[in-house]
Structures are given as structure tokens and as C-alpha cells.
Amino acid sequence: MLTYSFKRLAQLLVTVLGVVTLVFFTIRMIPGDPISAMAGDNLSGAALDQMRNQMGLNEPLWLQYLNYLGNLAVLDFGNTVTTKLPIVQLILSALPVTVAIALGTILLTMLVAIPLGTVAAYMAHKGHKTLDNVITGFAMVLDLMPSFWTSLVCLLIFSLVLGWFPASGTISLDDPMQLARRIALPILVLSMAQIATMARITRTSVLEVLSEDYVRTARSMGWSELRVLFRHALKNAALPIVTVIGLSFGNLLNGTVIVEFIFTLPGIGNLLVGGINSRDYQMVQTLILFYAMIFVLINFATDLIYRVFDPRVQF
């Protein structure tokens, strides 16, 4: 297990290096630079060139890349171009909002999707197609709705019409009720697509194991259907579900960028949008590296959990 972990971690670190390299060169291919975006028409060409020299933007691209890797090696992520604040400080201040949204979304998704998928599989196994078709159709409809569209619909209904949740405003981590009301709609929006995927995977996986011999043996021993379904069938169908949960975290990273921007939440996604708008190379590079690291760590954890559930999995 330890050897497997080291090999898997080394492979993932190579992936991160590839992401860092790709992001570094891609950002510099975008027209414009942070100095022009920051100064606008207020500085002359000579002053702009002097600022670019101070920031190393006039150096050869390969030298900028090596300097960037050197700074990463000592965990120096630099300051933002526009505010001069340490990027790590901004990320740490925005991280709790994004983490709260992600954990809330995963929790709501698991609470809704796994029971729905399990019930659908049980009904299909018993030949009761009506409820199975309703649940499957519900999942398909949810999957077809993009996050930006559901965000606008939820804002219109729950904020503007019903007034149940605020559409914008300040957010305080010291006030749990205010935080819950501000992130309730983003969690609902992000959960919709996740519920659709996880419910379908759960249905397929549970349906496959319901015909296995050990399930029939459990029934022949007189155990209740609920015990057979949730203790034996669902437990042995857990591998694909664990994989989907891991992938859901990755999808959430993309979803939070859109949802945080629409709901004006001060999270990591909003920082990224602001960094792109201001051509803040340092900010964008660091945030994408942050997203890549989170994605890699989640996949690493998923692989380890997968190996725990099924020791036959080989590297």
C-alpha cells in the first residue's frame, strides 16, 4: 500500500508540473499585460516599460518560467499586481466560503442521490418500472440544466419573487445563519447536476449486485429487504459511487467559479474571475495551481479509498 501510494503521488506531481507549465505559457498568450490593464491611459510608454522591467515581464519567457518555478519551490506565490497584497493571504480569506459551498453540495448530493438511486435500482429489480422511470427521468432533467441557467432561475424565484434568500450582500463567517442563507442557493444549484450523475451511477451499480448470489443468500436467511438492500447490496456497489464522489469534487471546482460570480460570493472562484479581468498573472497562475492541487489530491485520496475497498486494484 505504501509503495502504491508513493508511485501514485509521483505520477500526480508530474501532472501538476504539466498543469503549471501549460497555464504559465497559456496566460502569456492572452493579449495585453497586467501593467497596461492596471495603468490604463494614465502612464506614458516609458513609465509602463519601467514597471514591466521591475516585474520581470521584459525578460525572456524561458527565464520568467524558471524564476516562477524557483519561487514555487520555496512556496513563494508573490503578491497581486493590482493590490500588492500577498496572494496566499487572499486565498486563505476566500477559502472558507468555497469549502463551505463544496462540502454542503457534496453532503446534499449524497443525502438525495444515493437513496434515490438505490430505490430506483430496487424497483427496477422487482419489475416496478414506474417509480424507476420517474427517478431516472428526474435525474436526466437535472443533468440537462446548466449551472448558470439554474442559478438565474433560483435567483429569480427564491430571492426576487419569494424573498427567502438574499441575492447579494455581505457575508460573515462569524454569523453561521447569515452564511447558511447566503450559500443555500449556490449549494442547491451545484447539487442538481451532481445529484443527477450520482443517482444514475448508484442505480446502475446497485442493480448489478442485486442479482448476485450473496444477495440471494442474505434473503434466504430471512433478513429484511432494507437490510439486504442497504447493508449488502449498497455496500458492495460502493466502488463506482466512491469514484463519482471524487469526480464530483473536481466538477465542483469548475462550478463554484460560475456560481460564486453570479451570487457575488467572496470565494476562490470570484478571485479567479477578478484576476483574469485584471490580467493578474500571479493571481491567475496561483489559483489555477491551487485548483489543480486540490483536484490531484482528491483523485489521490479517491485512488487510496478505491484500493481499500478493492485490494485487487493495481498501480
C-alpha atoms as a printed R data frame, in Angstrom:
    type eleno elety resid chain resno       x       y       z
1   ATOM     1    CA   MET     A     1   0.000   0.000   0.000
2   ATOM     2    CA   LEU     A     2   2.856   2.389   0.851
3   ATOM     3    CA   THR     A     3   4.657   1.682  -2.425
4   ATOM     4    CA   TYR     A     4   1.412   2.150  -4.306
5   ATOM     5    CA   SER     A     5   0.861   5.491  -2.558
6   ATOM     6    CA   PHE     A     6   4.344   6.814  -3.407
7   ATOM     7    CA   LYS     A     7   4.074   5.758  -7.042
8   ATOM     8    CA   ARG     A     8   0.643   7.304  -7.393
9   ATOM     9    CA   LEU     A     9   1.782  10.526  -5.709
10  ATOM    10    CA   ALA     A    10   4.832  10.804  -8.011
11  ATOM    11    CA   GLN     A    11   2.569  10.397 -11.029
12  ATOM    12    CA   LEU     A    12   0.248  13.102  -9.772
13  ATOM    13    CA   LEU     A    13   3.124  15.522  -9.125
14  ATOM    14    CA   VAL     A    14   4.142  15.164 -12.772
15  ATOM    15    CA   THR     A    15   0.565  16.056 -13.666
16  ATOM    16    CA   VAL     A    16   0.750  19.201 -11.523
17  ATOM    17    CA   LEU     A    17   4.017  20.244 -13.199
18  ATOM    18    CA   GLY     A    18   2.329  19.821 -16.576
19  ATOM    19    CA   VAL     A    19  -0.585  21.990 -15.451
20  ATOM    20    CA   VAL     A    20   1.772  24.679 -14.127
21  ATOM    21    CA   THR     A    21   3.690  24.770 -17.418
22  ATOM    22    CA   LEU     A    22   0.569  24.840 -19.557
23  ATOM    23    CA   VAL     A    23  -1.040  27.617 -17.513
24  ATOM    24    CA   PHE     A    24   2.129  29.743 -17.448
25  ATOM    25    CA   PHE     A    25   2.518  29.826 -21.222
26  ATOM    26    CA   THR     A    26  -1.213  29.994 -21.978
27  ATOM    27    CA   ILE     A    27  -1.729  33.089 -19.815
28  ATOM    28    CA   ARG     A    28   1.104  34.881 -21.553
29  ATOM    29    CA   MET     A    29  -0.511  34.214 -24.927
30  ATOM    30    CA   ILE     A    30  -3.557  36.265 -23.882
31  ATOM    31    CA   PRO     A    31  -3.457  39.754 -25.494
32  ATOM    32    CA   GLY     A    32  -2.479  42.595 -23.131
33  ATOM    33    CA   ASP     A    33  -0.469  42.515 -19.908
34  ATOM    34    CA   PRO     A    34  -1.185  43.339 -16.245
35  ATOM    35    CA   ILE     A    35   0.694  46.651 -16.350
36  ATOM    36    CA   SER     A    36  -1.426  48.052 -19.185
37  ATOM    37    CA   ALA     A    37  -4.616  46.752 -17.558
38  ATOM    38    CA   MET     A    38  -3.647  48.340 -14.222
39  ATOM    39    CA   ALA     A    39  -2.371  51.698 -15.503
40  ATOM    40    CA   GLY     A    40  -4.829  52.287 -18.343
41  ATOM    41    CA   ASP     A    41  -4.075  55.577 -20.117
42  ATOM    42    CA   ASN     A    42  -2.519  57.244 -17.068
43  ATOM    43    CA   LEU     A    43   1.152  56.362 -17.712
44  ATOM    44    CA   SER     A    44   3.458  57.020 -20.620
45  ATOM    45    CA   GLY     A    45   5.131  54.293 -22.623
46  ATOM    46    CA   ALA     A    46   8.450  54.798 -20.799
47  ATOM    47    CA   ALA     A    47   6.798  54.511 -17.383
48  ATOM    48    CA   LEU     A    48   4.945  51.353 -18.447
49  ATOM    49    CA   ASP     A    49   8.182  49.857 -19.728
50  ATOM    50    CA   GLN     A    50   9.926  50.671 -16.452
51  ATOM    51    CA   MET     A    51   7.180  48.901 -14.483
52  ATOM    52    CA   ARG     A    52   7.439  45.872 -16.758
53  ATOM    53    CA   ASN     A    53  11.185  45.782 -16.090
54  ATOM    54    CA   GLN     A    54  10.586  45.925 -12.339
55  ATOM    55    CA   MET     A    55   8.208  42.968 -12.564
56  ATOM    56    CA   GLY     A    56  10.479  40.984 -14.884
57  ATOM    57    CA   LEU     A    57   7.928  40.980 -17.715
58  ATOM    58    CA   ASN     A    58  10.540  42.128 -20.257
59  ATOM    59    CA   GLU     A    59  12.788  39.155 -19.531
60  ATOM    60    CA   PRO     A    60  12.836  36.194 -21.932
61  ATOM    61    CA   LEU     A    61   9.870  33.894 -21.453
62  ATOM    62    CA   TRP     A    62  12.005  30.891 -20.543
63  ATOM    63    CA   LEU     A    63  13.739  32.937 -17.803
64  ATOM    64    CA   GLN     A    64  10.355  34.066 -16.418
65  ATOM    65    CA   TYR     A    65   9.297  30.428 -16.370
66  ATOM    66    CA   LEU     A    66  12.411  29.285 -14.496
67  ATOM    67    CA   ASN     A    67  12.016  32.138 -11.986
68  ATOM    68    CA   TYR     A    68   8.392  31.147 -11.490
69  ATOM    69    CA   LEU     A    69   9.315  27.501 -10.829
70  ATOM    70    CA   GLY     A    70  12.053  28.632  -8.443
71  ATOM    71    CA   ASN     A    71   9.572  30.722  -6.459
72  ATOM    72    CA   LEU     A    72   7.116  27.811  -6.330
73  ATOM    73    CA   ALA     A    73   9.860  25.536  -4.994
74  ATOM    74    CA   VAL     A    74  10.223  27.802  -1.932
75  ATOM    75    CA   LEU     A    75   6.426  28.336  -1.701
76  ATOM    76    CA   ASP     A    76   6.734  31.993  -2.683
77  ATOM    77    CA   PHE     A    77   3.498  32.770  -4.524
78  ATOM    78    CA   GLY     A    78   4.128  36.529  -4.667
79  ATOM    79    CA   ASN     A    79   1.732  39.471  -4.427
80  ATOM    80    CA   THR     A    80  -1.118  40.566  -6.633
81  ATOM    81    CA   VAL     A    81  -0.276  43.078  -9.322
82  ATOM    82    CA   THR     A    82  -3.191  45.384  -8.550
83  ATOM    83    CA   THR     A    83  -3.417  45.458  -4.723
84  ATOM    84    CA   LYS     A    84   0.126  44.292  -3.824
85  ATOM    85    CA   LEU     A    85  -1.362  42.030  -1.145
86  ATOM    86    CA   PRO     A    86   0.100  38.533  -0.605
87  ATOM    87    CA   ILE     A    87  -1.812  36.078  -2.783
88  ATOM    88    CA   VAL     A    88  -1.758  33.402  -0.090
89  ATOM    89    CA   GLN     A    89  -3.480  35.796   2.304
90  ATOM    90    CA   LEU     A    90  -6.294  36.439  -0.217
91  ATOM    91    CA   ILE     A    91  -6.725  32.721  -0.905
92  ATOM    92    CA   LEU     A    92  -6.904  31.871   2.786
93  ATOM    93    CA   SER     A    93  -9.527  34.567   3.366
94  ATOM    94    CA   ALA     A    94 -11.672  33.327   0.452
95  ATOM    95    CA   LEU     A    95 -11.156  29.607   1.037
96  ATOM    96    CA   PRO     A    96 -13.764  29.084   3.844
97  ATOM    97    CA   VAL     A    97 -16.630  30.247   1.604
98  ATOM    98    CA   THR     A    98 -15.667  27.906  -1.226
99  ATOM    99    CA   VAL     A    99 -15.061  24.987   1.145
100 ATOM   100    CA   ALA     A   100 -18.459  25.561   2.803
101 ATOM   101    CA   ILE     A   101 -20.179  25.516  -0.595
102 ATOM   102    CA   ALA     A   102 -18.306  22.396  -1.753
103 ATOM   103    CA   LEU     A   103 -18.918  20.400   1.435
104 ATOM   104    CA   GLY     A   104 -22.570  21.461   1.559
105 ATOM   105    CA   THR     A   105 -23.035  20.426  -2.059
106 ATOM   106    CA   ILE     A   106 -21.428  17.021  -1.589
107 ATOM   107    CA   LEU     A   107 -23.428  16.367   1.590
108 ATOM   108    CA   LEU     A   108 -26.757  17.332  -0.018
109 ATOM   109    CA   THR     A   109 -25.899  15.311  -3.113
110 ATOM   110    CA   MET     A   110 -25.131  12.159  -1.128
111 ATOM   111    CA   LEU     A   111 -28.244  12.529   1.045
112 ATOM   112    CA   VAL     A   112 -30.507  12.789  -2.007
113 ATOM   113    CA   ALA     A   113 -28.779  10.867  -4.801
114 ATOM   114    CA   ILE     A   114 -27.747   7.639  -3.068
115 ATOM   115    CA   PRO     A   115 -31.223   6.835  -1.629
116 ATOM   116    CA   LEU     A   116 -32.867   7.820  -4.940
117 ATOM   117    CA   GLY     A   117 -30.504   5.643  -6.972
118 ATOM   118    CA   THR     A   118 -30.871   2.724  -4.563
119 ATOM   119    CA   VAL     A   119 -34.672   2.886  -4.601
120 ATOM   120    CA   ALA     A   120 -34.693   3.129  -8.405
121 ATOM   121    CA   ALA     A   121 -32.459   0.053  -8.671
122 ATOM   122    CA   TYR     A   122 -34.617  -1.904  -6.229
123 ATOM   123    CA   MET     A   123 -37.811  -1.020  -8.117
124 ATOM   124    CA   ALA     A   124 -36.235  -1.974 -11.444
125 ATOM   125    CA   HIS     A   125 -35.052  -5.271  -9.937
126 ATOM   126    CA   LYS     A   126 -38.569  -6.017  -8.695
127 ATOM   127    CA   GLY     A   127 -40.116  -5.100 -12.046
128 ATOM   128    CA   HIS     A   128 -41.835  -1.934 -10.781
129 ATOM   129    CA   LYS     A   129 -40.809   0.317 -13.649
130 ATOM   130    CA   THR     A   130 -42.992   3.332 -12.891
131 ATOM   131    CA   LEU     A   131 -41.053   4.722  -9.917
132 ATOM   132    CA   ASP     A   132 -37.765   3.716 -11.558
133 ATOM   133    CA   ASN     A   133 -38.703   5.667 -14.698
134 ATOM   134    CA   VAL     A   134 -39.773   8.700 -12.637
135 ATOM   135    CA   ILE     A   135 -36.466   8.813 -10.731
136 ATOM   136    CA   THR     A   136 -34.382   8.187 -13.855
137 ATOM   137    CA   GLY     A   137 -36.299  10.839 -15.795
138 ATOM   138    CA   PHE     A   138 -35.900  13.303 -12.915
139 ATOM   139    CA   ALA     A   139 -32.134  12.697 -12.953
140 ATOM   140    CA   MET     A   140 -31.971  13.220 -16.719
141 ATOM   141    CA   VAL     A   141 -33.843  16.534 -16.479
142 ATOM   142    CA   LEU     A   142 -31.492  17.764 -13.740
143 ATOM   143    CA   ASP     A   143 -28.475  16.771 -15.817
144 ATOM   144    CA   LEU     A   144 -29.682  18.819 -18.785
145 ATOM   145    CA   MET     A   145 -29.854  22.081 -16.841
146 ATOM   146    CA   PRO     A   146 -26.582  24.109 -16.908
147 ATOM   147    CA   SER     A   147 -25.424  25.760 -13.684
148 ATOM   148    CA   PHE     A   148 -25.602  29.339 -14.968
149 ATOM   149    CA   TRP     A   149 -29.225  28.845 -16.071
150 ATOM   150    CA   THR     A   150 -30.349  27.217 -12.820
151 ATOM   151    CA   SER     A   151 -28.520  29.959 -10.894
152 ATOM   152    CA   LEU     A   152 -30.534  32.678 -12.626
153 ATOM   153    CA   VAL     A   153 -33.823  30.758 -12.220
154 ATOM   154    CA   CYS     A   154 -33.190  30.175  -8.495
155 ATOM   155    CA   LEU     A   155 -32.270  33.834  -8.012
156 ATOM   156    CA   LEU     A   156 -35.488  34.903  -9.732
157 ATOM   157    CA   ILE     A   157 -37.744  32.527  -7.781
158 ATOM   158    CA   PHE     A   158 -36.223  32.262  -4.298
159 ATOM   159    CA   SER     A   159 -34.679  35.732  -3.985
160 ATOM   160    CA   LEU     A   160 -36.667  38.188  -6.082
161 ATOM   161    CA   VAL     A   161 -40.159  36.595  -6.010
162 ATOM   162    CA   LEU     A   162 -40.296  34.725  -2.681
163 ATOM   163    CA   GLY     A   163 -37.566  36.677  -0.859
164 ATOM   164    CA   TRP     A   164 -36.403  33.618   1.068
165 ATOM   165    CA   PHE     A   165 -32.693  34.049   0.378
166 ATOM   166    CA   PRO     A   166 -30.587  37.173  -0.275
167 ATOM   167    CA   ALA     A   167 -29.334  37.588  -3.831
168 ATOM   168    CA   SER     A   168 -26.255  39.530  -2.717
169 ATOM   169    CA   GLY     A   169 -24.803  41.382   0.248
170 ATOM   170    CA   THR     A   170 -22.054  40.972   2.787
171 ATOM   171    CA   ILE     A   171 -21.077  37.627   4.205
172 ATOM   172    CA   SER     A   172 -19.608  36.918   7.628
173 ATOM   173    CA   LEU     A   173 -18.021  33.685   8.792
174 ATOM   174    CA   ASP     A   174 -18.831  34.685  12.374
175 ATOM   175    CA   ASP     A   175 -22.572  34.515  11.678
176 ATOM   176    CA   PRO     A   176 -23.469  30.894  10.725
177 ATOM   177    CA   MET     A   177 -27.114  31.730   9.940
178 ATOM   178    CA   GLN     A   178 -26.176  34.531   7.568
179 ATOM   179    CA   LEU     A   179 -23.553  32.311   5.929
180 ATOM   180    CA   ALA     A   180 -26.097  29.483   5.531
181 ATOM   181    CA   ARG     A   181 -28.677  31.802   3.915
182 ATOM   182    CA   ARG     A   182 -26.087  33.241   1.502
183 ATOM   183    CA   ILE     A   183 -24.734  29.879   0.339
184 ATOM   184    CA   ALA     A   184 -28.031  27.924   0.356
185 ATOM   185    CA   LEU     A   185 -28.916  28.745  -3.257
186 ATOM   186    CA   PRO     A   186 -25.388  28.087  -4.626
187 ATOM   187    CA   ILE     A   187 -25.416  24.706  -2.873
188 ATOM   188    CA   LEU     A   188 -28.844  23.910  -4.341
189 ATOM   189    CA   VAL     A   189 -27.719  24.887  -7.837
190 ATOM   190    CA   LEU     A   190 -24.482  22.919  -7.717
191 ATOM   191    CA   SER     A   191 -26.205  19.883  -6.197
192 ATOM   192    CA   MET     A   192 -28.645  19.495  -9.081
193 ATOM   193    CA   ALA     A   193 -26.113  18.285 -11.630
194 ATOM   194    CA   GLN     A   194 -24.234  16.225  -9.045
195 ATOM   195    CA   ILE     A   195 -27.456  14.502  -7.917
196 ATOM   196    CA   ALA     A   196 -28.259  13.531 -11.497
197 ATOM   197    CA   THR     A   197 -24.890  11.863 -12.065
198 ATOM   198    CA   MET     A   198 -24.602  10.146  -8.701
199 ATOM   199    CA   ALA     A   199 -28.191   8.831  -8.737
200 ATOM   200    CA   ARG     A   200 -27.689   7.210 -12.139
201 ATOM   201    CA   ILE     A   201 -24.372   5.634 -11.142
202 ATOM   202    CA   THR     A   202 -25.862   4.380  -7.861
203 ATOM   203    CA   ARG     A   203 -28.851   2.853  -9.678
204 ATOM   204    CA   THR     A   204 -26.663   1.030 -12.199
205 ATOM   205    CA   SER     A   205 -24.192  -0.216  -9.597
206 ATOM   206    CA   VAL     A   206 -26.834  -1.423  -7.104
207 ATOM   207    CA   LEU     A   207 -28.894  -3.052  -9.859
208 ATOM   208    CA   GLU     A   208 -25.891  -5.142 -10.903
209 ATOM   209    CA   VAL     A   209 -25.239  -6.548  -7.425
210 ATOM   210    CA   LEU     A   210 -28.912  -7.263  -6.608
211 ATOM   211    CA   SER     A   211 -28.700 -10.390  -8.776
212 ATOM   212    CA   GLU     A   212 -25.532 -11.694  -7.099
213 ATOM   213    CA   ASP     A   213 -25.550 -14.952  -5.135
214 ATOM   214    CA   TYR     A   214 -24.704 -13.335  -1.793
215 ATOM   215    CA   VAL     A   215 -27.784 -11.110  -2.066
216 ATOM   216    CA   ARG     A   216 -29.990 -14.159  -2.674
217 ATOM   217    CA   THR     A   217 -28.274 -15.898   0.236
218 ATOM   218    CA   ALA     A   218 -28.994 -12.921   2.506
219 ATOM   219    CA   ARG     A   219 -32.663 -13.020   1.503
220 ATOM   220    CA   SER     A   220 -32.852 -16.792   2.067
221 ATOM   221    CA   MET     A   221 -31.591 -16.226   5.636
222 ATOM   222    CA   GLY     A   222 -34.736 -14.231   6.317
223 ATOM   223    CA   TRP     A   223 -33.191 -10.772   6.553
224 ATOM   224    CA   SER     A   224 -35.409  -7.796   5.774
225 ATOM   225    CA   GLU     A   225 -35.314  -6.165   2.344
226 ATOM   226    CA   LEU     A   226 -33.987  -2.927   3.832
227 ATOM   227    CA   ARG     A   227 -31.099  -4.773   5.469
228 ATOM   228    CA   VAL     A   228 -30.322  -6.697   2.293
229 ATOM   229    CA   LEU     A   229 -30.537  -3.536   0.207
230 ATOM   230    CA   PHE     A   230 -28.524  -1.085   2.316
231 ATOM   231    CA   ARG     A   231 -26.149  -3.427   4.165
232 ATOM   232    CA   HIS     A   232 -25.242  -5.915   1.456
233 ATOM   233    CA   ALA     A   233 -26.174  -4.561  -1.977
234 ATOM   234    CA   LEU     A   234 -25.230  -0.904  -1.427
235 ATOM   235    CA   LYS     A   235 -22.003  -1.769   0.401
236 ATOM   236    CA   ASN     A   236 -20.775  -3.940  -2.444
237 ATOM   237    CA   ALA     A   237 -21.850  -1.383  -5.028
238 ATOM   238    CA   ALA     A   238 -19.831   1.363  -3.325
239 ATOM   239    CA   LEU     A   239 -16.771   1.399  -5.611
240 ATOM   240    CA   PRO     A   240 -18.293   3.301  -8.548
241 ATOM   241    CA   ILE     A   241 -20.086   5.603  -6.109
242 ATOM   242    CA   VAL     A   242 -16.796   6.477  -4.355
243 ATOM   243    CA   THR     A   243 -15.287   7.285  -7.754
244 ATOM   244    CA   VAL     A   244 -18.212   9.550  -8.632
245 ATOM   245    CA   ILE     A   245 -17.924  11.390  -5.312
246 ATOM   246    CA   GLY     A   246 -14.247  12.081  -6.042
247 ATOM   247    CA   LEU     A   247 -15.028  13.277  -9.557
248 ATOM   248    CA   SER     A   248 -17.858  15.419  -8.172
249 ATOM   249    CA   PHE     A   249 -15.350  17.414  -6.152
250 ATOM   250    CA   GLY     A   250 -13.433  18.073  -9.354
251 ATOM   251    CA   ASN     A   251 -16.578  19.214 -11.136
252 ATOM   252    CA   LEU     A   252 -17.430  21.433  -8.188
253 ATOM   253    CA   LEU     A   253 -14.196  23.347  -8.705
254 ATOM   254    CA   ASN     A   254 -15.482  24.390 -12.113
255 ATOM   255    CA   GLY     A   255 -18.999  25.016 -10.881
256 ATOM   256    CA   THR     A   256 -18.026  27.247  -7.983
257 ATOM   257    CA   VAL     A   257 -16.314  29.718 -10.328
258 ATOM   258    CA   ILE     A   258 -19.590  30.385 -12.172
259 ATOM   259    CA   VAL     A   259 -21.868  30.225  -9.143
260 ATOM   260    CA   GLU     A   260 -19.708  32.431  -6.909
261 ATOM   261    CA   PHE     A   261 -19.573  35.063  -9.638
262 ATOM   262    CA   ILE     A   262 -23.358  35.034 -10.193
263 ATOM   263    CA   PHE     A   263 -24.180  35.093  -6.462
264 ATOM   264    CA   THR     A   264 -21.346  37.606  -5.716
265 ATOM   265    CA   LEU     A   265 -19.784  35.348  -3.101
266 ATOM   266    CA   PRO     A   266 -16.233  36.206  -1.946
267 ATOM   267    CA   GLY     A   267 -14.800  32.768  -2.693
268 ATOM   268    CA   ILE     A   268 -11.899  31.371  -4.691
269 ATOM   269    CA   GLY     A   269 -13.909  31.419  -7.925
270 ATOM   270    CA   ASN     A   270 -14.569  35.136  -7.645
271 ATOM   271    CA   LEU     A   271 -10.868  35.763  -7.015
272 ATOM   272    CA   LEU     A   272 -10.075  33.884 -10.219
273 ATOM   273    CA   VAL     A   273 -12.550  35.908 -12.288
274 ATOM   274    CA   GLY     A   274 -11.115  39.160 -10.874
275 ATOM   275    CA   GLY     A   275  -7.570  38.010 -11.618
276 ATOM   276    CA   ILE     A   276  -8.448  37.195 -15.242
277 ATOM   277    CA   ASN     A   277 -10.167  40.560 -15.746
278 ATOM   278    CA   SER     A   278  -7.136  42.466 -14.445
279 ATOM   279    CA   ARG     A   279  -4.592  40.256 -16.285
280 ATOM   280    CA   ASP     A   280  -3.040  39.474 -12.916
281 ATOM   281    CA   TYR     A   281  -0.612  36.744 -13.951
282 ATOM   282    CA   GLN     A   282   0.499  35.883 -10.451
283 ATOM   283    CA   MET     A   283  -3.036  35.603  -9.109
284 ATOM   284    CA   VAL     A   284  -4.377  33.521 -12.012
285 ATOM   285    CA   GLN     A   285  -1.368  31.186 -12.046
286 ATOM   286    CA   THR     A   286  -1.548  30.615  -8.306
287 ATOM   287    CA   LEU     A   287  -5.300  29.998  -8.294
288 ATOM   288    CA   ILE     A   288  -5.180  27.550 -11.185
289 ATOM   289    CA   LEU     A   289  -2.293  25.792  -9.458
290 ATOM   290    CA   PHE     A   290  -4.446  25.716  -6.320
291 ATOM   291    CA   TYR     A   291  -7.359  24.166  -8.247
292 ATOM   292    CA   ALA     A   292  -5.020  21.631  -9.843
293 ATOM   293    CA   MET     A   293  -3.539  20.660  -6.484
294 ATOM   294    CA   ILE     A   294  -6.986  20.188  -4.949
295 ATOM   295    CA   PHE     A   295  -8.102  18.118  -7.930
296 ATOM   296    CA   VAL     A   296  -4.955  15.979  -7.762
297 ATOM   297    CA   LEU     A   297  -5.222  15.442  -4.009
298 ATOM   298    CA   ILE     A   298  -8.878  14.430  -4.326
299 ATOM   299    CA   ASN     A   299  -8.014  11.940  -7.059
300 ATOM   300    CA   PHE     A   300  -5.151  10.648  -4.933
301 ATOM   301    CA   ALA     A   301  -7.482  10.178  -1.953
302 ATOM   302    CA   THR     A   302 -10.071   8.518  -4.217
303 ATOM   303    CA   ASP     A   303  -7.467   6.063  -5.511
304 ATOM   304    CA   LEU     A   304  -6.443   5.160  -1.976
305 ATOM   305    CA   ILE     A   305 -10.050   4.668  -0.875
306 ATOM   306    CA   TYR     A   306 -10.682   2.619  -4.020
307 ATOM   307    CA   ARG     A   307  -7.713   0.426  -3.112
308 ATOM   308    CA   VAL     A   308  -9.078  -0.023   0.425
309 ATOM   309    CA   PHE     A   309 -12.449  -1.181  -0.937
310 ATOM   310    CA   ASP     A   310 -10.856  -3.457  -3.541
311 ATOM   311    CA   PRO     A   311  -7.253  -4.641  -2.803
312 ATOM   312    CA   ARG     A   312  -7.128  -6.232  -6.272
313 ATOM   313    CA   VAL     A   313  -6.626  -2.756  -7.797
314 ATOM   314    CA   GLN     A   314  -3.017  -2.493  -9.028
315 ATOM   315    CA   PHE     A   315  -0.905   0.522  -9.935
